[in-house]
XYZ file of C-alpha atoms in Angstrom:
664
model
C -3.972 -9.319 -12.556
C -4.980 -12.735 -11.564
C -3.487 -13.987 -8.467
C -4.014 -17.245 -5.997
C -7.675 -18.982 -5.225
C -9.305 -17.576 -8.062
C -8.926 -13.275 -7.328
C -8.403 -10.672 -9.303
C -7.393 -7.485 -8.599
C -6.657 -3.919 -10.142
C -6.898 -0.154 -9.376
C -10.176 1.365 -9.863
C -9.587 4.615 -12.787
C -11.992 7.176 -11.043
C -9.026 8.355 -9.483
C -8.638 9.940 -12.982
C -9.924 12.011 -14.301
C -12.484 11.675 -17.222
C -16.479 12.191 -17.651
C -16.271 11.634 -21.226
C -15.152 8.104 -23.346
C -12.735 10.412 -24.922
C -11.229 11.938 -21.637
C -11.388 8.041 -19.823
C -9.726 6.847 -22.700
C -6.385 9.043 -22.730
C -6.300 8.078 -19.259
C -6.067 4.847 -19.692
C -3.070 5.579 -22.150
C -1.465 8.337 -19.945
C -1.801 6.507 -16.759
C -2.910 3.009 -16.794
C -0.344 1.567 -19.430
C 2.928 3.625 -17.126
C 1.215 1.616 -14.025
C 0.830 -1.358 -15.762
C 4.529 -1.519 -17.198
C 5.567 -1.020 -13.539
C 3.643 -3.799 -11.430
C 2.632 -6.358 -13.910
C 5.508 -6.604 -16.924
C 5.224 -9.809 -19.162
C 1.647 -10.786 -17.698
C -1.755 -9.844 -17.773
C -3.200 -6.505 -16.246
C -6.553 -5.935 -14.696
C -8.068 -2.878 -15.488
C -11.091 -1.670 -12.714
C -12.989 1.048 -15.265
C -14.971 3.596 -14.100
C -17.556 4.342 -16.791
C -19.660 7.772 -16.521
C -22.889 7.653 -17.587
C -21.817 9.829 -20.540
C -18.662 7.767 -21.167
C -20.504 4.518 -21.569
C -22.898 5.502 -23.974
C -20.240 6.759 -25.953
C -18.248 3.930 -25.317
C -21.364 1.610 -27.222
C -21.854 3.955 -30.201
C -20.364 3.514 -33.913
C -17.010 1.218 -33.359
C -15.547 2.656 -30.044
C -16.024 -1.014 -28.131
C -14.396 -2.555 -30.659
C -11.393 -0.660 -30.805
C -11.344 -0.352 -27.390
C -11.522 -4.505 -27.159
C -8.398 -4.318 -29.953
C -6.386 -1.776 -27.815
C -7.075 -4.195 -24.586
C -5.716 -7.070 -26.663
C -2.768 -5.489 -27.963
C -1.783 -3.985 -24.227
C -2.309 -7.804 -22.662
C -4.806 -5.526 -20.536
C -8.541 -7.003 -19.033
C -11.551 -5.607 -18.118
C -13.323 -7.498 -14.930
C -15.201 -4.903 -13.241
C -16.797 -1.627 -13.757
C -17.098 1.213 -11.195
C -21.101 1.889 -11.757
C -21.484 4.213 -8.462
C -21.147 8.278 -9.939
C -23.625 8.965 -12.767
C -21.873 12.290 -13.680
C -19.060 14.273 -13.356
C -16.336 13.041 -10.239
C -13.540 15.293 -10.328
C -13.517 18.922 -10.664
C -16.980 20.129 -9.654
C -19.161 20.089 -6.868
C -19.891 16.322 -6.106
C -20.981 16.113 -2.435
C -24.548 13.726 -2.435
C -25.252 14.157 -5.726
C -22.690 11.505 -6.630
C -25.622 9.699 -5.081
C -28.030 11.011 -7.836
C -30.161 9.523 -9.568
C -30.965 6.455 -6.968
C -32.056 3.857 -7.504
C -35.263 4.609 -7.509
C -35.319 5.877 -10.593
C -35.210 5.020 -14.231
C -31.762 6.500 -14.950
C -30.172 4.086 -12.727
C -31.409 0.878 -14.013
C -30.619 1.867 -17.356
C -26.978 3.267 -16.664
C -26.256 0.064 -14.960
C -27.804 -2.384 -17.510
C -25.893 -0.497 -19.987
C -22.642 -1.067 -18.267
C -23.177 -4.864 -18.337
C -24.051 -5.426 -21.324
C -20.801 -2.802 -22.389
C -18.609 -5.472 -19.501
C -20.129 -9.361 -20.817
C -18.559 -7.610 -24.410
C -14.682 -7.025 -22.133
C -14.433 -9.458 -19.662
C -12.702 -12.423 -21.069
C -13.854 -15.687 -21.169
C -13.941 -17.829 -17.831
C -14.087 -14.570 -15.879
C -16.398 -12.915 -13.811
C -17.456 -9.574 -14.614
C -18.913 -7.111 -11.260
C -20.244 -3.414 -11.299
C -20.331 -1.434 -7.789
C -22.950 0.690 -7.645
C -24.992 2.839 -5.027
C -26.081 1.966 -1.792
C -29.776 2.579 -2.956
C -29.896 5.682 -1.721
C -28.850 8.680 0.205
C -31.035 8.940 3.509
C -31.491 12.697 2.942
C -32.932 11.698 -0.297
C -35.134 8.784 1.318
C -36.217 11.576 4.296
C -38.138 13.768 2.044
C -39.476 11.413 0.096
C -40.736 8.159 1.659
C -41.876 6.455 -0.629
C -38.778 6.015 -2.804
C -37.923 2.346 -1.071
C -40.755 0.724 -2.988
C -39.590 2.027 -6.444
C -36.138 1.153 -5.228
C -37.234 -2.775 -4.951
C -39.373 -2.510 -8.271
C -36.075 -1.185 -10.122
C -33.387 -3.880 -8.559
C -35.882 -6.942 -9.170
C -35.878 -5.161 -12.910
C -31.873 -5.301 -13.025
C -31.075 -8.424 -11.184
C -33.301 -10.086 -14.133
C -31.666 -7.823 -16.935
C -28.431 -9.190 -14.943
C -29.639 -12.772 -14.986
C -30.296 -13.033 -18.830
C -26.629 -11.717 -19.546
C -25.381 -13.562 -17.511
C -27.350 -16.574 -19.155
C -26.876 -15.165 -22.701
C -23.079 -14.531 -22.329
C -21.853 -17.321 -19.877
C -20.244 -14.898 -17.513
C -21.054 -14.541 -13.964
C -22.210 -11.037 -13.610
C -22.970 -9.696 -10.345
C -24.000 -6.478 -9.118
C -22.974 -4.556 -5.918
C -24.238 -1.920 -3.996
C -21.927 -0.112 -1.609
C -23.248 0.991 1.862
C -21.019 3.979 2.905
C -21.900 6.423 6.043
C -25.115 8.372 5.391
C -26.688 6.191 2.973
C -29.831 3.874 2.892
C -27.355 1.385 3.443
C -25.056 2.766 5.815
C -24.374 -0.363 8.506
C -24.034 -4.573 7.920
C -27.123 -4.377 9.782
C -29.141 -2.195 7.567
C -27.331 -4.146 4.340
C -28.980 -7.587 5.833
C -32.069 -5.888 6.920
C -32.073 -3.823 3.244
C -31.915 -7.292 1.715
C -34.391 -9.022 3.658
C -37.276 -6.250 2.727
C -36.696 -6.727 -0.712
C -37.037 -10.624 -0.418
C -40.427 -9.584 1.487
C -41.760 -7.132 -0.764
C -40.413 -8.796 -3.641
C -41.306 -12.952 -4.774
C -38.592 -12.315 -7.749
C -35.695 -12.024 -5.739
C -35.921 -15.828 -4.435
C -38.311 -17.078 -6.763
C -35.370 -16.147 -9.634
C -32.504 -16.439 -7.625
C -31.222 -13.038 -8.081
C -28.998 -12.600 -5.092
C -26.605 -14.215 -7.386
C -26.721 -11.515 -9.627
C -27.123 -8.448 -6.772
C -24.962 -8.324 -3.979
C -22.594 -5.985 -1.818
C -19.838 -4.038 -2.414
C -17.890 -4.447 0.556
C -15.631 -1.133 0.776
C -12.881 -1.531 3.946
C -12.913 2.530 4.169
C -16.929 2.978 4.477
C -17.362 -0.010 6.793
C -14.500 1.298 8.923
C -15.953 4.532 9.741
C -18.773 2.773 10.877
C -16.822 1.095 13.554
C -17.427 -1.991 12.291
C -15.305 -5.624 12.919
C -14.873 -6.986 9.409
C -14.540 -10.565 10.280
C -18.180 -9.903 12.361
C -19.661 -8.028 9.530
C -18.519 -10.577 6.278
C -19.434 -13.267 8.531
C -23.144 -11.382 9.187
C -23.585 -10.808 5.434
C -22.544 -14.437 4.249
C -25.122 -15.707 7.051
C -27.205 -13.728 5.175
C -27.052 -15.360 2.272
C -25.590 -12.530 0.418
C -22.816 -12.392 -2.226
C -20.112 -10.303 -1.386
C -19.583 -9.001 -5.078
C -16.380 -6.741 -4.836
C -14.169 -5.880 -2.230
C -12.971 -2.341 -1.981
C -9.571 -1.961 -0.347
C -9.618 1.035 0.980
C -8.805 3.017 3.907
C -10.395 5.433 6.076
C -8.646 8.425 8.200
C -9.303 8.309 12.272
C -8.025 11.223 14.927
C -9.129 12.074 18.928
C -11.192 15.469 18.523
C -9.334 17.300 20.929
C -7.631 20.928 19.459
C -4.719 19.231 17.916
C -7.288 16.816 15.898
C -9.268 19.402 14.874
C -6.905 21.930 13.675
C -5.536 19.210 11.512
C -8.358 17.883 10.154
C -8.624 21.770 8.877
C -6.392 20.875 5.700
C -8.907 17.847 4.637
C -11.652 20.123 4.112
C -12.338 20.352 0.634
C -15.327 21.594 -2.081
C -15.674 18.458 -3.694
C -16.500 15.224 -1.461
C -18.844 14.367 1.117
C -16.462 13.453 4.186
C -18.740 12.242 6.586
C -17.594 11.604 10.412
C -18.584 8.956 12.878
C -18.065 9.911 16.325
C -17.484 6.574 18.592
C -15.295 4.148 21.248
C -14.429 1.364 19.999
C -17.421 -0.331 18.458
C -19.698 1.937 19.637
C -21.213 4.697 17.468
C -22.174 8.035 19.691
C -22.692 10.299 16.779
C -22.847 10.627 13.063
C -22.409 14.212 10.722
C -22.787 14.353 7.175
C -19.979 16.632 5.993
C -16.685 17.095 7.523
C -17.266 21.006 7.939
C -20.881 19.959 10.161
C -18.242 17.986 12.473
C -15.506 20.769 12.907
C -18.642 23.726 13.589
C -19.880 21.403 16.179
C -18.151 22.950 19.467
C -20.107 20.257 21.926
C -17.229 18.927 23.880
C -15.478 15.535 22.902
C -15.579 12.904 25.818
C -11.908 11.394 26.491
C -12.003 8.229 25.083
C -13.839 9.459 21.154
C -12.609 8.887 17.896
C -13.719 10.656 14.841
C -13.502 8.034 12.100
C -14.069 10.491 8.122
C -14.641 9.176 5.155
C -11.629 10.210 3.607
C -10.100 7.838 1.387
C -6.206 7.718 1.598
C -3.527 5.943 0.734
C -2.732 2.854 1.744
C 1.467 2.345 1.368
C 1.876 5.046 4.438
C -0.389 6.864 6.862
C -1.265 10.333 7.314
C 0.692 11.456 9.768
C 0.052 12.633 13.349
C -2.579 13.262 14.633
C -4.046 10.861 12.315
C -3.864 7.304 12.019
C -5.700 4.903 9.685
C -8.106 2.358 9.270
C -5.451 -0.534 7.431
C -6.087 -2.760 10.663
C -9.952 -2.722 9.514
C -8.401 -3.723 5.789
C -6.072 -6.116 6.760
C -8.830 -7.652 8.983
C -10.911 -8.443 6.021
C -8.148 -9.701 4.107
C -7.481 -12.336 7.287
C -11.518 -13.033 7.061
C -10.610 -13.750 3.234
C -7.885 -16.073 3.619
C -10.073 -18.006 6.058
C -12.924 -18.036 3.731
C -11.260 -18.713 0.152
C -13.488 -18.634 -3.031
C -16.069 -15.797 -0.603
C -14.756 -13.014 -3.441
C -12.860 -12.527 -6.099
C -13.094 -9.087 -6.594
C -10.377 -7.194 -5.283
C -10.562 -3.624 -6.562
C -7.603 -0.983 -4.549
C -9.402 1.998 -4.712
C -8.194 5.958 -3.737
C -10.231 8.147 -5.350
C -9.295 11.489 -3.826
C -5.630 11.719 -4.753
C -6.361 15.239 -6.300
C -7.823 16.818 -2.892
C -5.274 14.953 -0.690
C -2.945 17.374 1.228
C -0.038 17.913 -0.165
C 2.255 15.902 1.858
C 0.838 12.895 1.228
C 0.521 13.068 -2.162
C 3.199 11.303 -4.839
C 3.071 11.682 -8.395
C -0.088 9.654 -9.383
C 1.559 6.957 -11.441
C 4.260 6.380 -8.073
C 1.335 6.422 -5.906
C -0.393 3.601 -7.731
C 2.462 1.199 -7.557
C 3.159 2.060 -3.739
C -0.557 0.611 -3.087
C 0.178 -2.199 -5.304
C 2.890 -2.900 -3.616
C 1.557 -2.705 -0.144
C -1.677 -4.692 -1.348
C 0.190 -7.785 -3.456
C 2.691 -7.536 -0.325
C -0.676 -8.158 1.848
C -1.850 -11.025 -0.073
C 0.890 -12.923 -0.684
C 1.503 -12.685 2.849
C -1.808 -14.880 3.518
C -1.132 -16.753 0.727
C -4.077 -14.901 -2.011
C -0.788 -14.062 -4.374
C 2.775 -15.626 -5.112
C 5.884 -14.182 -3.926
C 6.487 -11.603 -6.060
C 3.651 -11.176 -7.966
C 4.595 -6.876 -8.219
C 7.204 -6.313 -10.754
C 8.325 -3.222 -8.691
C 11.369 -3.470 -6.070
C 9.989 -3.700 -3.251
C -1.993 1.010 15.801
C 2.202 1.200 15.379
C 3.023 -2.739 15.873
C 6.399 -2.861 16.984
C 6.708 -6.246 18.385
C 9.147 -8.563 16.504
C 7.138 -11.377 17.565
C 4.223 -10.774 16.072
C 2.418 -13.116 13.792
C 3.542 -11.881 9.895
C 1.464 -14.266 8.080
C 4.206 -15.508 6.195
C 3.842 -19.316 4.498
C 4.222 -21.461 6.959
C 4.810 -24.761 5.175
C 7.761 -23.053 3.017
C 11.275 -24.586 3.536
C 13.350 -22.278 5.969
C 15.445 -21.612 2.876
C 12.754 -20.987 0.024
C 13.245 -17.378 -1.904
C 10.515 -18.606 -3.857
C 10.515 -16.608 -7.540
C 12.447 -13.657 -6.364
C 15.559 -15.970 -6.514
C 19.152 -14.104 -5.304
C 17.465 -10.889 -5.507
C 15.843 -10.928 -2.241
C 19.046 -12.076 0.114
C 20.728 -9.017 -2.087
C 17.887 -6.813 -0.886
C 17.854 -8.345 2.581
C 21.512 -7.695 2.696
C 21.398 -3.797 1.755
C 24.354 -5.154 -0.938
C 23.824 -1.576 -2.611
C 25.699 -0.394 0.500
C 28.389 -2.728 0.531
C 30.865 -0.622 -1.839
C 30.139 2.135 1.221
C 31.389 -0.744 3.274
C 34.421 -1.417 1.094
C 35.266 2.448 1.411
C 35.168 2.265 5.378
C 37.793 -0.848 5.081
C 39.930 0.649 2.959
C 40.130 3.849 4.720
C 40.980 2.263 8.260
C 43.391 0.048 6.898
C 45.229 3.448 5.489
C 44.942 5.325 8.517
C 45.336 2.852 11.008
C 48.538 1.590 9.557
C 47.095 -1.923 10.088
C 48.415 -3.424 6.840
C 51.780 -1.652 5.700
C 51.425 0.002 2.307
C 52.883 -2.014 -0.599
C 56.489 0.209 -1.883
C 55.490 2.538 -4.795
C 51.716 2.475 -4.053
C 51.111 6.083 -2.483
C 49.477 4.432 0.623
C 47.279 1.461 -0.713
C 48.001 -1.947 0.936
C 48.240 -4.680 -0.505
C 45.315 -6.138 -2.013
C 44.972 -10.030 -0.861
C 44.797 -8.972 2.557
C 42.603 -5.420 1.879
C 40.423 -7.773 -0.020
C 39.610 -10.174 2.436
C 39.460 -7.498 5.087
C 36.268 -6.232 2.564
C 34.812 -9.969 2.187
C 34.685 -10.226 6.179
C 33.231 -6.647 6.681
C 30.598 -7.044 4.083
C 29.012 -10.242 5.707
C 28.848 -8.661 8.670
C 26.961 -6.322 7.274
C 24.788 -8.476 5.036
C 23.938 -10.129 8.556
C 23.218 -7.327 10.642
C 20.952 -5.939 7.442
C 18.746 -9.175 7.469
C 18.702 -9.440 11.144
C 17.138 -5.975 10.774
C 14.455 -7.824 8.462
C 13.940 -10.267 11.210
C 13.743 -8.142 13.763
C 11.331 -5.797 12.069
C 9.133 -8.294 10.370
C 6.035 -7.871 12.702
C 6.136 -3.779 11.851
C 6.710 -4.649 8.441
C 3.558 -7.090 8.082
C 1.247 -4.024 8.683
C 3.328 -1.320 7.239
C 5.905 -2.994 4.909
C 4.386 -5.931 3.208
C 6.155 -5.587 0.232
C 9.087 -6.530 2.325
C 10.556 -9.817 1.548
C 9.531 -11.626 5.202
C 5.874 -10.415 5.001
C 5.090 -11.137 1.333
C 6.285 -14.706 2.194
C 9.446 -14.264 -0.176
C 11.900 -16.186 2.512
C 10.372 -17.378 5.792
C 11.719 -15.337 9.063
C 13.516 -18.439 10.313
C 15.177 -18.939 6.585
C 16.283 -15.064 7.109
C 17.315 -15.141 10.753
C 19.632 -18.428 9.473
C 20.803 -17.073 6.929
C 21.895 -13.768 8.616
C 23.856 -15.879 11.909
C 25.839 -17.254 8.884
C 26.277 -14.552 7.570
C 27.935 -12.898 10.626
C 29.525 -15.577 12.316
C 31.670 -16.037 8.893
C 32.286 -12.553 8.651
C 33.561 -12.113 12.286
C 35.283 -15.075 12.432
C 37.108 -13.861 9.155
C 37.382 -10.405 11.143
C 39.121 -12.060 14.149
C 41.364 -14.827 11.739
C 43.071 -11.606 10.012
C 43.818 -10.805 13.576
C 41.341 -8.571 14.807
C 40.549 -8.268 18.360
C 38.025 -10.785 19.967
C 36.304 -7.904 21.947
C 36.281 -5.609 18.760
C 34.386 -8.384 16.940
C 32.199 -8.819 20.105
C 31.370 -5.775 20.498
C 30.402 -5.139 16.487
C 28.551 -8.285 16.978
C 26.655 -6.684 20.272
C 25.791 -3.262 18.625
C 24.217 -4.289 15.641
C 22.171 -6.668 16.939
C 20.884 -3.835 19.946
C 20.336 -1.931 17.392
C 18.279 -4.033 14.867
C 16.041 -4.840 18.290
C 15.486 -2.032 19.415
C 15.708 0.982 16.892
C 11.859 1.174 16.173
C 11.572 2.058 19.661
C 14.233 4.521 20.823
C 15.460 7.014 18.716
C 18.610 7.243 20.290
C 19.124 4.165 18.336
C 20.998 6.314 16.078
C 23.922 6.506 17.907
C 24.345 2.666 17.810
C 23.651 2.968 13.500
C 26.720 5.290 13.854
C 28.789 3.094 16.451
C 28.568 -0.083 14.062
C 30.191 1.641 11.382
C 33.409 3.100 13.959
C 33.491 -0.505 15.739
C 33.941 -1.444 12.289
C 36.790 0.641 11.466
C 37.851 -0.120 15.215
C 38.026 -3.774 14.512
C 40.174 -3.007 11.183
C 42.686 -0.598 13.077
C 42.755 -3.763 15.630
C 45.103 -5.793 13.127
C 48.346 -6.498 13.650
C 49.994 -3.525 13.643
C 47.706 -0.868 13.687
C 46.482 1.528 15.994
C 44.679 4.653 16.614
C 46.450 8.056 15.286
C 44.687 11.267 15.463
C 43.990 11.120 11.605
C 42.236 7.587 12.380
C 39.735 9.197 15.590
C 39.208 12.473 13.362
C 37.895 10.410 10.453
C 36.062 8.252 12.861
C 34.341 10.946 14.563
C 33.553 12.570 11.195
C 32.045 9.486 9.726
C 30.190 9.086 13.253
C 28.345 12.313 12.855
C 27.149 11.885 8.861
C 25.713 8.043 9.849
C 23.769 10.137 12.880
C 22.717 12.325 10.648
C 22.032 10.283 7.923
C 20.292 7.649 10.162
C 17.673 10.860 11.336
C 17.303 11.354 8.383
C 15.935 7.553 7.609
C 13.789 7.554 10.441
C 11.407 9.674 8.719
C 10.838 7.599 5.677
C 8.334 5.350 6.754
C 7.150 8.035 9.469
C 3.178 8.925 9.651
C 2.620 11.972 6.548
C 6.588 11.867 5.500
C 7.380 12.359 1.686
C 8.513 8.464 1.723
C 9.355 8.596 -2.159
C 11.858 12.032 -1.572
C 13.315 10.524 2.016
C 14.022 6.938 0.439
C 15.823 8.583 -2.630
C 17.900 10.938 -0.168
C 18.853 8.451 2.140
C 20.171 6.039 -0.622
C 22.234 9.166 -2.053
C 23.745 10.233 1.768
C 24.362 6.061 2.239
C 26.558 6.077 -1.615
C 28.181 9.321 -0.509
C 29.595 7.956 2.642
C 32.969 6.775 1.000
C 33.350 10.892 0.294
C 34.232 11.193 3.890
C 36.720 8.515 3.533
C 38.986 9.662 0.904
C 39.475 13.123 2.094
C 40.494 12.019 5.440
C 42.836 9.970 3.232
C 44.110 12.932 1.293
C 44.678 14.804 4.238
C 47.151 12.399 5.039
C 48.287 12.164 1.354
C 47.419 8.740 0.721
C 46.051 10.157 -2.939
C 45.453 6.649 -4.432
C 43.577 5.229 -1.745
C 41.887 7.963 -1.678
C 40.979 8.111 -5.362
C 39.344 4.501 -4.809
C 37.071 5.716 -2.399
C 35.699 8.735 -4.035
C 35.234 6.201 -6.936
C 33.045 3.698 -4.961
C 30.778 6.440 -4.659
C 29.166 6.297 -8.421
C 29.963 2.029 -8.116
C 27.088 2.154 -4.836
C 24.842 4.404 -7.030
C 25.151 1.989 -9.453
C 24.917 -1.241 -6.925
C 21.507 0.791 -5.102
C 19.693 0.044 -8.393
C 20.769 -3.227 -7.950
C 19.583 -4.244 -4.636
C 18.513 -2.374 -1.817
C 20.059 -0.025 0.054
C 17.908 1.259 2.795
């Protein structure tokens, strides 16, 4: 999809199986279209196409290409980049180091790459550039066995650069090839990449004479360079200073782990027979050792240094951490986006690439469309927070930094009350309005069980409607203010882990959210006091809410505060004139307290590293919606059957509300 600053974003379809064109096209229909409907409804959708050599040859035959163009037009999709890295099979068989073959010393690699560009110029829309990513020249193991390959590589890159230049002139498209540095390859580090291009320029006069560096540049893969312990800012500055074109930015993340006994044992789950998972050992920006594959590293019994860290070339999902004892290298990806924010236009082709879905350990694997949607959410949130995408770009709802004062990079010139394009829905999501029915149910139960408001005659315990509605409205305002303050407090954490949330994605400013939360809290608490609630109860409720919001990420015991908020709200209702704390009320709040503590403990795992976030999130939503059942049971036990029925009805109402606004 097209974003700000001329950026085009796609996910790479190399995550799907497809070696023939028929298989590739089937994957586009089976997977790409469902994702497209979820993340880009009503707008043009970009595809990062992966074509094997066989699929490319088949697409070029007969009317296959014309039929594909019609398909793209029918579904309002377009192709701006092609992954031309793997020449042959890429799924379901041993790939390992053969992914680099044939390398750039061979005519097969040249012919394949030129054919990809010939296809691309017929697919890319008018006014849009086209890119192809390719292998990092060769694998170091190949070069060691045949040092003469380097001269052939330079000659072949020159021939390919000339072919791309000719296609660009003929088509009018800005076309460029990106060599992708990768661990243990001829182009491995940024320094080696610059040296390689300088050697090519020295050995082939045509590079400068024919300005071939306009057409042949670098595909910067964040996972690969993070594995090398590189600084994204320093590396990207170095590439720019060398005059190298940044053809494409691969948005990807790698594993990191301490190589102690627990780390080594956990890494065994990532050993698999398909892909090469290089391991680099280092500390900070210093590299001590490299292993060609993960089993080689695990087989080495040499004791690790206390400050050693292993970084493993295993692409892991962008939207969630891989789980203890692992970390990931999203900090490198975020640094690359920071650099792009400071250098608008330096690279306009961005591609998410987590091709390892089939070989991920089961706890990290969501259904493929769900994973891709989550990665879009994370990426678009991170881009929007840097002004590189508009707030609400996705058509979907939405180093553990706990410091809430961290810069979250929201647009600085935005009006504090701005909701950008997200409208009132943003504020309902911040307020967790999906939980309002459970709040209303709690208020009704508290009024009846405390007898704070005498029941109307002949209503089987149901209180008068006006006091009930006023108490519910005030309580929902308090709840909304507390929930919104929660996002204000979590802004730093969300900037790293939940950038699709409203504040980090720039839908509202942190200051604007804090202002609205303050108004909601003051109005709600003032309303309760005006109805006759005790001031002490109101102040205690406010203090508990704010304490929870600001310390819940740091203290697991904060679940007690979360449950305490519901209990104190019930107490505030019971403190209304005529109310009290009879045994039935106390038993009810005790049951409510235990339920909320248990629910909150589950909720804490929703975005813990390695947790099945989607399943936990859905479970927490359901459990929140079932809170009114506790109210209904308590009311039935005292014979208040009409209020009990009303509370029971709040369960389906709550599930409906959760479809319209966030609850967790």
